[in-house]
CSV table of C-alpha atoms and ligand atoms in Angstrom, one decimal:
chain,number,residue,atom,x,y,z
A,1220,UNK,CA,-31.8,-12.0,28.9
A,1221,UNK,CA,-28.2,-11.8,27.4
A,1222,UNK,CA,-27.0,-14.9,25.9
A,1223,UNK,CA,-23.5,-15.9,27.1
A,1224,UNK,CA,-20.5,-18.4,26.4
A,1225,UNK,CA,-18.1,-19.4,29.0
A,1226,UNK,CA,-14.7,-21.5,29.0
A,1227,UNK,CA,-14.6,-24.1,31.7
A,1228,UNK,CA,-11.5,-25.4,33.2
A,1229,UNK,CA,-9.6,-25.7,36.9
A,1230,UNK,CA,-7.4,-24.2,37.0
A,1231,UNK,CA,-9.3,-21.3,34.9
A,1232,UNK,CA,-7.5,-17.6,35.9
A,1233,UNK,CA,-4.8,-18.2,32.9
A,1234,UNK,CA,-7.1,-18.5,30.0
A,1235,UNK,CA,-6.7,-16.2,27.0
A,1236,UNK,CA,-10.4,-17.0,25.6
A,1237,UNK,CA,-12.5,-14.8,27.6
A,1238,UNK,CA,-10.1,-11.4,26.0
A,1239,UNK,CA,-10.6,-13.2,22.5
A,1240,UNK,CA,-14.5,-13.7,22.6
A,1241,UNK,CA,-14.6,-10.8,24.4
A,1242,UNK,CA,-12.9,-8.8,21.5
A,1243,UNK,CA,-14.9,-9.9,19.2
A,1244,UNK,CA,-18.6,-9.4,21.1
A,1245,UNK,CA,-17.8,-6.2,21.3
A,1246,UNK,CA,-15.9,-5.5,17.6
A,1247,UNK,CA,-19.5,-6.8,16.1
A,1248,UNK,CA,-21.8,-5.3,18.4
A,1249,UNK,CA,-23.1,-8.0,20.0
A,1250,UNK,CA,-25.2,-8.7,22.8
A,1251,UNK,CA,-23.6,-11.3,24.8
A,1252,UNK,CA,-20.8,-11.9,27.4
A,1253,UNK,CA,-18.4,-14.5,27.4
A,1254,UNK,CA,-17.1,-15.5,30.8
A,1255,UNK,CA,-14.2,-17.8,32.5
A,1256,UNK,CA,-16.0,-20.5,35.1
A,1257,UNK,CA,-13.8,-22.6,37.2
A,1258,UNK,CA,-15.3,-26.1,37.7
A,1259,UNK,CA,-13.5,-28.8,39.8
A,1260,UNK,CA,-13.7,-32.2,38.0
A,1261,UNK,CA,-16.3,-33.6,40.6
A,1262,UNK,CA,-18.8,-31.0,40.1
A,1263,UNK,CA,-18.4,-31.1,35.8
A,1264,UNK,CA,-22.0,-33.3,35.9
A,1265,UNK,CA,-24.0,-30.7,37.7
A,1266,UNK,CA,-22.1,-28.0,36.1
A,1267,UNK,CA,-23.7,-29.1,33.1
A,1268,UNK,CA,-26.5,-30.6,34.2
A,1269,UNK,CA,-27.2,-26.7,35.7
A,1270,UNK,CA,-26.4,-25.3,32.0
A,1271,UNK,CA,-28.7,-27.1,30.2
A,1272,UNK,CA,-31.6,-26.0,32.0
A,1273,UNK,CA,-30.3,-22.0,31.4
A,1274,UNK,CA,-32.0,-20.5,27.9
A,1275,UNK,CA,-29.2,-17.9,28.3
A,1276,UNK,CA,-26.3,-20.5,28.1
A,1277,UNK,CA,-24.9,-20.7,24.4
A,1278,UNK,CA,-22.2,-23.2,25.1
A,1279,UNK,CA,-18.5,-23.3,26.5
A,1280,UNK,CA,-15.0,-24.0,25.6
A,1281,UNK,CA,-13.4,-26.6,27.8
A,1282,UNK,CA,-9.9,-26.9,29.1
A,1283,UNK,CA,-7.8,-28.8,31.2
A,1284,UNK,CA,-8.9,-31.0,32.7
A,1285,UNK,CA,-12.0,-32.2,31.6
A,1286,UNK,CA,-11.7,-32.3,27.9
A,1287,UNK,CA,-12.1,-36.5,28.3
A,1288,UNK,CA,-14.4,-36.0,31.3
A,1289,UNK,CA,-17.0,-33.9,29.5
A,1290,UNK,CA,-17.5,-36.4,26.4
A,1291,UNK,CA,-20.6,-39.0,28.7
A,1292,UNK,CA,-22.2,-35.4,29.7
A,1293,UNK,CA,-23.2,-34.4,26.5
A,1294,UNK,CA,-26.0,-35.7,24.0
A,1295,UNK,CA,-24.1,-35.7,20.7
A,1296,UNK,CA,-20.4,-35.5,19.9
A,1297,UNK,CA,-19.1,-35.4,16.4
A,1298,UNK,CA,-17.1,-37.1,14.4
A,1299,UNK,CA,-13.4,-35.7,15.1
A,1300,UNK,CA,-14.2,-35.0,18.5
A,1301,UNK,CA,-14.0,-39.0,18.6
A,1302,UNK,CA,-11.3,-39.6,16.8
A,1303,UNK,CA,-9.1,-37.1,18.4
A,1304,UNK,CA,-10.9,-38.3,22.0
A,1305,UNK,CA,-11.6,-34.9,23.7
A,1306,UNK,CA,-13.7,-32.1,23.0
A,1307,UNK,CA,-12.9,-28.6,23.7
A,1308,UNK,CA,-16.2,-27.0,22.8
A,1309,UNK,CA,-19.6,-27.8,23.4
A,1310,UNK,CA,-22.8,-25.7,22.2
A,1311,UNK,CA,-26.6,-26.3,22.2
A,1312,UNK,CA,-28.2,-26.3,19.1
A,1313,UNK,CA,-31.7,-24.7,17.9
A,1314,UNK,CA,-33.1,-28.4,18.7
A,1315,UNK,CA,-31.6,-27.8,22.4
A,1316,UNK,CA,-29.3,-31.1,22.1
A,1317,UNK,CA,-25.9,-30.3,23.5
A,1318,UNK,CA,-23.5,-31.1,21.5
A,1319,UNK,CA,-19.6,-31.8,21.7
A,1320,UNK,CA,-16.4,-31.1,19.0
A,1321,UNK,CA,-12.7,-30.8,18.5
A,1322,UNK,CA,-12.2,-27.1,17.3
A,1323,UNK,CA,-8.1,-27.1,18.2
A,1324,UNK,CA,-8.0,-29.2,14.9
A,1325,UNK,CA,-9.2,-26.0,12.7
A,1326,UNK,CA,-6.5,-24.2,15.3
A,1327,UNK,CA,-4.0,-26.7,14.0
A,1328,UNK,CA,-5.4,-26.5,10.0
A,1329,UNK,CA,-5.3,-22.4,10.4
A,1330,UNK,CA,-1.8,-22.7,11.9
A,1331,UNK,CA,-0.2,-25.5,9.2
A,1332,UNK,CA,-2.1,-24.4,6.3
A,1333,UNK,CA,1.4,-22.2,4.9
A,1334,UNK,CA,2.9,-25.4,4.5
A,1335,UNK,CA,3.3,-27.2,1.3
A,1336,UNK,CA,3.6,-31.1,2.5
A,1337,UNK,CA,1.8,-33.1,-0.1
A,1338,UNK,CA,4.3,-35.9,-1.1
A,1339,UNK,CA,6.7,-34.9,1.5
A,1340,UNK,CA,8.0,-35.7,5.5
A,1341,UNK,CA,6.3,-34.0,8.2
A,1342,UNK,CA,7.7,-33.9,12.0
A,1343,UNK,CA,5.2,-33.5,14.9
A,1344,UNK,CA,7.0,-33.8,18.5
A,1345,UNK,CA,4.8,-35.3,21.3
A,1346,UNK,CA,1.9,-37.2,21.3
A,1347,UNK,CA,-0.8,-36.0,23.6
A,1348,UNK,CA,-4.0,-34.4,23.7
A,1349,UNK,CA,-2.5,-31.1,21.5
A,1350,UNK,CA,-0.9,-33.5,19.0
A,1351,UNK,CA,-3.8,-35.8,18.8
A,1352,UNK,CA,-5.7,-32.9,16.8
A,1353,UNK,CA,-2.2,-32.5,14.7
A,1354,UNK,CA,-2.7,-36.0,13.7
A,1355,UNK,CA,-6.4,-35.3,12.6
A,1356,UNK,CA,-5.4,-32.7,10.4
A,1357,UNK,CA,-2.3,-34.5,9.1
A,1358,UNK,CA,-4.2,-38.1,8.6
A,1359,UNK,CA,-6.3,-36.2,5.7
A,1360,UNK,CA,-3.3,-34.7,4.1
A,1361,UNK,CA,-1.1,-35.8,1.4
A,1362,UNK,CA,1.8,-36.0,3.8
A,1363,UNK,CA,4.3,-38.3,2.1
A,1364,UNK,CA,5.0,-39.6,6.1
A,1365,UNK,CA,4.6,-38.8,9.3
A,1366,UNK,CA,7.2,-39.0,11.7
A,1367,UNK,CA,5.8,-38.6,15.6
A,1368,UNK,CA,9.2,-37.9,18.3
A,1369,UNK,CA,7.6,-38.9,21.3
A,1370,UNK,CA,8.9,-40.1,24.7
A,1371,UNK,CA,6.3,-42.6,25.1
A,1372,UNK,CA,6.3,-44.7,21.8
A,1373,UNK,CA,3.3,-46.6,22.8
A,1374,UNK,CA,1.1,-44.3,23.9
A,1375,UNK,CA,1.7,-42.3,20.4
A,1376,UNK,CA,1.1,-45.5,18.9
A,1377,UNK,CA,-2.2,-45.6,19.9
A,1378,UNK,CA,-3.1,-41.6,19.6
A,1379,UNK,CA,-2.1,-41.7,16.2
A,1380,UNK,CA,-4.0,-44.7,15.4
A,1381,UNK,CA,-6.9,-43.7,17.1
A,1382,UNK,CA,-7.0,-40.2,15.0
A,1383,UNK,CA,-6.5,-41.9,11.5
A,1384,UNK,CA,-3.5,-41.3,11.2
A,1385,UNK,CA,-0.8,-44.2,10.2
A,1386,UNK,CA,2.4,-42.3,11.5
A,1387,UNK,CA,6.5,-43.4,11.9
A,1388,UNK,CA,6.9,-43.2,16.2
A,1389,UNK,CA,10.3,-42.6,16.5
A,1390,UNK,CA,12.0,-42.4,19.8
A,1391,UNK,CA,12.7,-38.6,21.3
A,1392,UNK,CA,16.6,-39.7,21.9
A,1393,UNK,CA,18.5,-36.8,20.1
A,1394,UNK,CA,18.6,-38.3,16.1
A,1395,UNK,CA,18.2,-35.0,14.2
A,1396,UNK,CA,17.9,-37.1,11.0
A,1397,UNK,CA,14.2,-36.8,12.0
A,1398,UNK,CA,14.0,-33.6,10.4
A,1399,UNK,CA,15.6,-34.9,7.1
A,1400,UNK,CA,13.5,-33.4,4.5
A,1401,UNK,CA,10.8,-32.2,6.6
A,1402,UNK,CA,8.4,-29.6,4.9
A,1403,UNK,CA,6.7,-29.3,8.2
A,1404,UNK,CA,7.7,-29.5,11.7
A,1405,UNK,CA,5.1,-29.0,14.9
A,1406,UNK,CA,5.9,-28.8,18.6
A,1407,UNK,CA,3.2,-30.6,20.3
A,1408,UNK,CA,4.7,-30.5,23.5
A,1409,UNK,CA,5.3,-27.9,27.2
A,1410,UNK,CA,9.0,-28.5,25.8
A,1411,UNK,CA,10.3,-24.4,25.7
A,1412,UNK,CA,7.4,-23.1,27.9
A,1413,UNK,CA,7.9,-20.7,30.6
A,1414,UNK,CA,8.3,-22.6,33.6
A,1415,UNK,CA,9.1,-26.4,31.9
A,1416,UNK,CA,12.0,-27.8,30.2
A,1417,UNK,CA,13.9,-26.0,27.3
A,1418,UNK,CA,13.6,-28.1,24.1
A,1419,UNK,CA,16.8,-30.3,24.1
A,1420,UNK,CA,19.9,-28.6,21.6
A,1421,UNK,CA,19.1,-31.8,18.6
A,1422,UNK,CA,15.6,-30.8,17.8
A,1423,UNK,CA,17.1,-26.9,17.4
A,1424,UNK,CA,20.1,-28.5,15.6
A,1425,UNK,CA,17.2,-30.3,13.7
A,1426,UNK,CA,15.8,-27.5,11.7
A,1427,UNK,CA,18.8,-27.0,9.8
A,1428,UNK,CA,17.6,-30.4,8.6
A,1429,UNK,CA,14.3,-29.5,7.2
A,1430,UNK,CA,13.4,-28.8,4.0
A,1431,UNK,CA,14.5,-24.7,3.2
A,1432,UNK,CA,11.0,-24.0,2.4
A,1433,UNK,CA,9.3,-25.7,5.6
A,1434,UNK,CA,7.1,-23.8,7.8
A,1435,UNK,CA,8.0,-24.3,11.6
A,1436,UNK,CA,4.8,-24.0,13.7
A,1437,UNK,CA,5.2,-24.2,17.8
A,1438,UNK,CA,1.7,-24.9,19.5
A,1439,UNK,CA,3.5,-22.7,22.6
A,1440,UNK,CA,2.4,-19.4,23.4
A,1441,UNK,CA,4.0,-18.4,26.4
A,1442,UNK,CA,6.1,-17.2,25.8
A,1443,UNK,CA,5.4,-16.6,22.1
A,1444,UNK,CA,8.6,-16.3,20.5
A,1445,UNK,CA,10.1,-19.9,21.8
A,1446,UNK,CA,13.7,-21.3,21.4
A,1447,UNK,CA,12.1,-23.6,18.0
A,1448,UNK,CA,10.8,-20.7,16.4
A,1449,UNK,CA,14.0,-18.2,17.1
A,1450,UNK,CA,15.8,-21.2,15.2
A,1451,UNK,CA,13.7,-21.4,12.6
A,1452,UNK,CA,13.5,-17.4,11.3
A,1453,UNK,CA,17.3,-17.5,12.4
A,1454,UNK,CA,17.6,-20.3,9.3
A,1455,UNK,CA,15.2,-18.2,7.0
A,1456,UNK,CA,12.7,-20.9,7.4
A,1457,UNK,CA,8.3,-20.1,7.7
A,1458,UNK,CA,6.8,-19.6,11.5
A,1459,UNK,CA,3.5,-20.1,12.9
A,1460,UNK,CA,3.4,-19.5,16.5
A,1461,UNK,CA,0.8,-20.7,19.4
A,1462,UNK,CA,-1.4,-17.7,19.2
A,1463,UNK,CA,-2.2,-18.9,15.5
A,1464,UNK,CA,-3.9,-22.0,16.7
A,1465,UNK,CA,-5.7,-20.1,20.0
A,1466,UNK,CA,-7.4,-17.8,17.5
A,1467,UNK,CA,-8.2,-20.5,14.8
A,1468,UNK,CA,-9.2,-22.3,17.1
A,1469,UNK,CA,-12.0,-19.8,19.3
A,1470,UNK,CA,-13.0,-18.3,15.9
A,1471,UNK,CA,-15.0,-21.8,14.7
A,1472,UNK,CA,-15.9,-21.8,18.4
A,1473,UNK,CA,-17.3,-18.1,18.2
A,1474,UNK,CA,-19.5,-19.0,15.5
A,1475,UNK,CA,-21.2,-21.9,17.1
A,1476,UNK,CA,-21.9,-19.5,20.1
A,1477,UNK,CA,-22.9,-16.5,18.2
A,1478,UNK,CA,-24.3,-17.4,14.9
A,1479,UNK,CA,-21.8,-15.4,13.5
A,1480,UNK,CA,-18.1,-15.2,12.1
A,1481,UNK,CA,-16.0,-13.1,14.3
A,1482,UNK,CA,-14.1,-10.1,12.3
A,1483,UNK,CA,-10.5,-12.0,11.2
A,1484,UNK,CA,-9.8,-8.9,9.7
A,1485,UNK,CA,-9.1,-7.3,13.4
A,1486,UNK,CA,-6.4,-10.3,14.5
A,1487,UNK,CA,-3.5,-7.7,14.4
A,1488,UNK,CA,-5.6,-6.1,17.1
A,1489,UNK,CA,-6.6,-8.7,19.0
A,1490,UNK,CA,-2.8,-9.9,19.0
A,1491,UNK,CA,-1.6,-7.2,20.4
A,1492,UNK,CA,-4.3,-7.0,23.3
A,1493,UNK,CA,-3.2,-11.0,23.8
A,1494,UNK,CA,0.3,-10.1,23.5
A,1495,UNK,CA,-0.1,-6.8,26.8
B,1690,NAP,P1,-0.3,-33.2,27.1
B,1690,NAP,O1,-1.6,-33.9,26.7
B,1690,NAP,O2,0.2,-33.3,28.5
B,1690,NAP,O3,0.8,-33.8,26.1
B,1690,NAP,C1,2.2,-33.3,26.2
B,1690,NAP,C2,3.1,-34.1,25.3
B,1690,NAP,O4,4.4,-33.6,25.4
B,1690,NAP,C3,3.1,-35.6,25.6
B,1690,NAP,O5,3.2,-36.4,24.5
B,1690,NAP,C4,4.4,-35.7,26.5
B,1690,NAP,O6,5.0,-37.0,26.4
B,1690,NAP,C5,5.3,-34.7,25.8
B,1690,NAP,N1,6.3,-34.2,26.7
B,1690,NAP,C6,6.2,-33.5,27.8
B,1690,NAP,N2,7.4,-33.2,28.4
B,1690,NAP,C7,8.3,-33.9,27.6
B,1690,NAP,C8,9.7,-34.0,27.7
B,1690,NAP,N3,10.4,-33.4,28.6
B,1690,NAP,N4,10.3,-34.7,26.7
B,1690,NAP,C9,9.6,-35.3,25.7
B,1690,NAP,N5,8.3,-35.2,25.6
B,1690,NAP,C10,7.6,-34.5,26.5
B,1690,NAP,O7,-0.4,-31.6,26.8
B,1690,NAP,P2,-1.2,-30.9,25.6
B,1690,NAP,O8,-2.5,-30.5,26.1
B,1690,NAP,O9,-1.1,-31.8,24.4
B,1690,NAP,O10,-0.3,-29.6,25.4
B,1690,NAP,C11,0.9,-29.6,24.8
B,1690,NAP,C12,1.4,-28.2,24.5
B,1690,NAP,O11,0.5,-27.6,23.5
B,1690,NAP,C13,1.3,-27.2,25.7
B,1690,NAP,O12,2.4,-26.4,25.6
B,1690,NAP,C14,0.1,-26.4,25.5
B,1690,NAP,O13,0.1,-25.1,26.0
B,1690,NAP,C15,0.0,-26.3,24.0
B,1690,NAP,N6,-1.3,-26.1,23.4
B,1690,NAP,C16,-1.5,-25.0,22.7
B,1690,NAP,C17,-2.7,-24.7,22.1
B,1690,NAP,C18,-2.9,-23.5,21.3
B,1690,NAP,O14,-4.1,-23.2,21.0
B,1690,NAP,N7,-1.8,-22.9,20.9
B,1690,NAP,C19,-3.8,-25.6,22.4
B,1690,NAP,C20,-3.6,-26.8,23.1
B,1690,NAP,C21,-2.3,-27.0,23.7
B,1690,NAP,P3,4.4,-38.2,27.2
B,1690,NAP,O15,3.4,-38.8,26.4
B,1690,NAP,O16,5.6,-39.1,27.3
B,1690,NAP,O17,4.0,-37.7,28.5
């Protein structure tokens, strides 16, 4: 019986995790598949319900849109899978309880963790379920402040104060003195993604606001080299690109799955087969 790990999701075609858990079965040798399963949101319950009675079934990464849906299903979810409200990987453990966390906050912490912000201003644009595990990270960091762009101030509001995180919500209405200072700055937003809006010419015009040493970290990957992060090299300033975060992010996943650490040493590979 070979053990397996799945992401969940509907849509599910698009997903990038079954070539990164895939990569890294085979790079250690391991037994095991990793598979993509689409689930509509009405049959999530018996989805699960189904899983729970396979011994094969290691767990599975979850994806829009049932990162909220799943939390009821499961038997235990941890602490920062509360705060940040969603899970986005479940596993069973040796005891067989099923259990539920928020692994796109090590995906943030692996993606951020160039940047020097203690005592200084970070910038995170947007305020939704990507930014929520931005505000984890950043609510136990030394962050002089926080300042959160976001379209709808109250809904930020409440994200970052449900993540820990006491934040400055500042209207996204074109003041580039947002940036002032900023040792950090993180798109948490579709804003430069192929197929949605470009992001607006006074968060570009921005960057040249930031701090010289700040990193620049997009949470985009498609495409991977976005209108921010062009800005930011073209200013001499630190990148970190969406593909940072998808790997961080599966490799704390991969562990829980596998029982073991996938081979980090390989991610120039593995980029470039995410990247064909
Ligand atoms: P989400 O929950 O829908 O949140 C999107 C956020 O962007 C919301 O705060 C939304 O504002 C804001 N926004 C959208 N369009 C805007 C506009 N035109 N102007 C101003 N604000 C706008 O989506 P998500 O799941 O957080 O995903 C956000 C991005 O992160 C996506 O590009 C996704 O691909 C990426 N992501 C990457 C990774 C990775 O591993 N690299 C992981 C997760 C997500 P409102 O609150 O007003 O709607």
């Amino acid at each position: 019986m070979m053990p397996y790990a799945e992401v969940i999701g509907d849509p599910i075609s698009q997903s990038k995790s079954p070539l990164i858990h895939g990569f890294w079965l085979e790079a250690l040798g391991i037994s095991g598949r990793y598979q993509a399963s689409h689930v509509r949101p009405e049959d999530l319950p018996s989805f699960i319900e189904g899983r729970r009675s396979d011994p094969a079934w290691r767990g599975c990464n979850v994806t829009i849109p049932h990162k909220q849906a799943i939390l009821p299903l499961l038997d235990e979810i941890d602490a920062r899978a509360k705060s940040v409200g969603a899970v986005n990987t479940v596993w069973r453990d040796p005891a067989g309880i099923v259990r539920g966390t928020n692994t796109d906050v090590d995906g943030v912490a692996e993606a951020i963790a160039g940047a020097d912000i203690a005592g200084r201003p970070v910038v995170v644009i947007g305020a939704g379920g990507a930014a929520r595990a931005a505000f984890a990270v950043l609510a136990q960091s030394e962050a002089s402040e926080v300042r959160v762009l976001a379209r709808t101030i109250d809904k930020a509001v409440q994200a970052a104060g449900e993540c820990g995180l006491s934040a400055k919500v500042l209207p996204f209405d074109g003041d580039a003195q947002a940036f002032d200072d900023a040792a950090l700055v993180i798109n948490a937003t579709q804003l430069g993604m192929t197929g949605q809006s470009p992001m607006p010419s006074f968060v570009l015009d921005g960057l040249a606001r930031a701090a010289r040493d700040a990193l620049v970290f997009d949470m985009v990957y498609a495409p991977l080299e976005t209108a921010l992060l062009a800005t930011a090299r073209s200013g001499a300033l630190a990148c970190s690109d969406g593909l940072v975060m998808l790997v961080g992010q599966a490799a704390t996943a991969f562990e829980r799955f596998f029982g073991a650490a996938p081979p980090r040493e390989k991610d120039a590979a593995l980029r470039g087969i995410l990247l064909a």
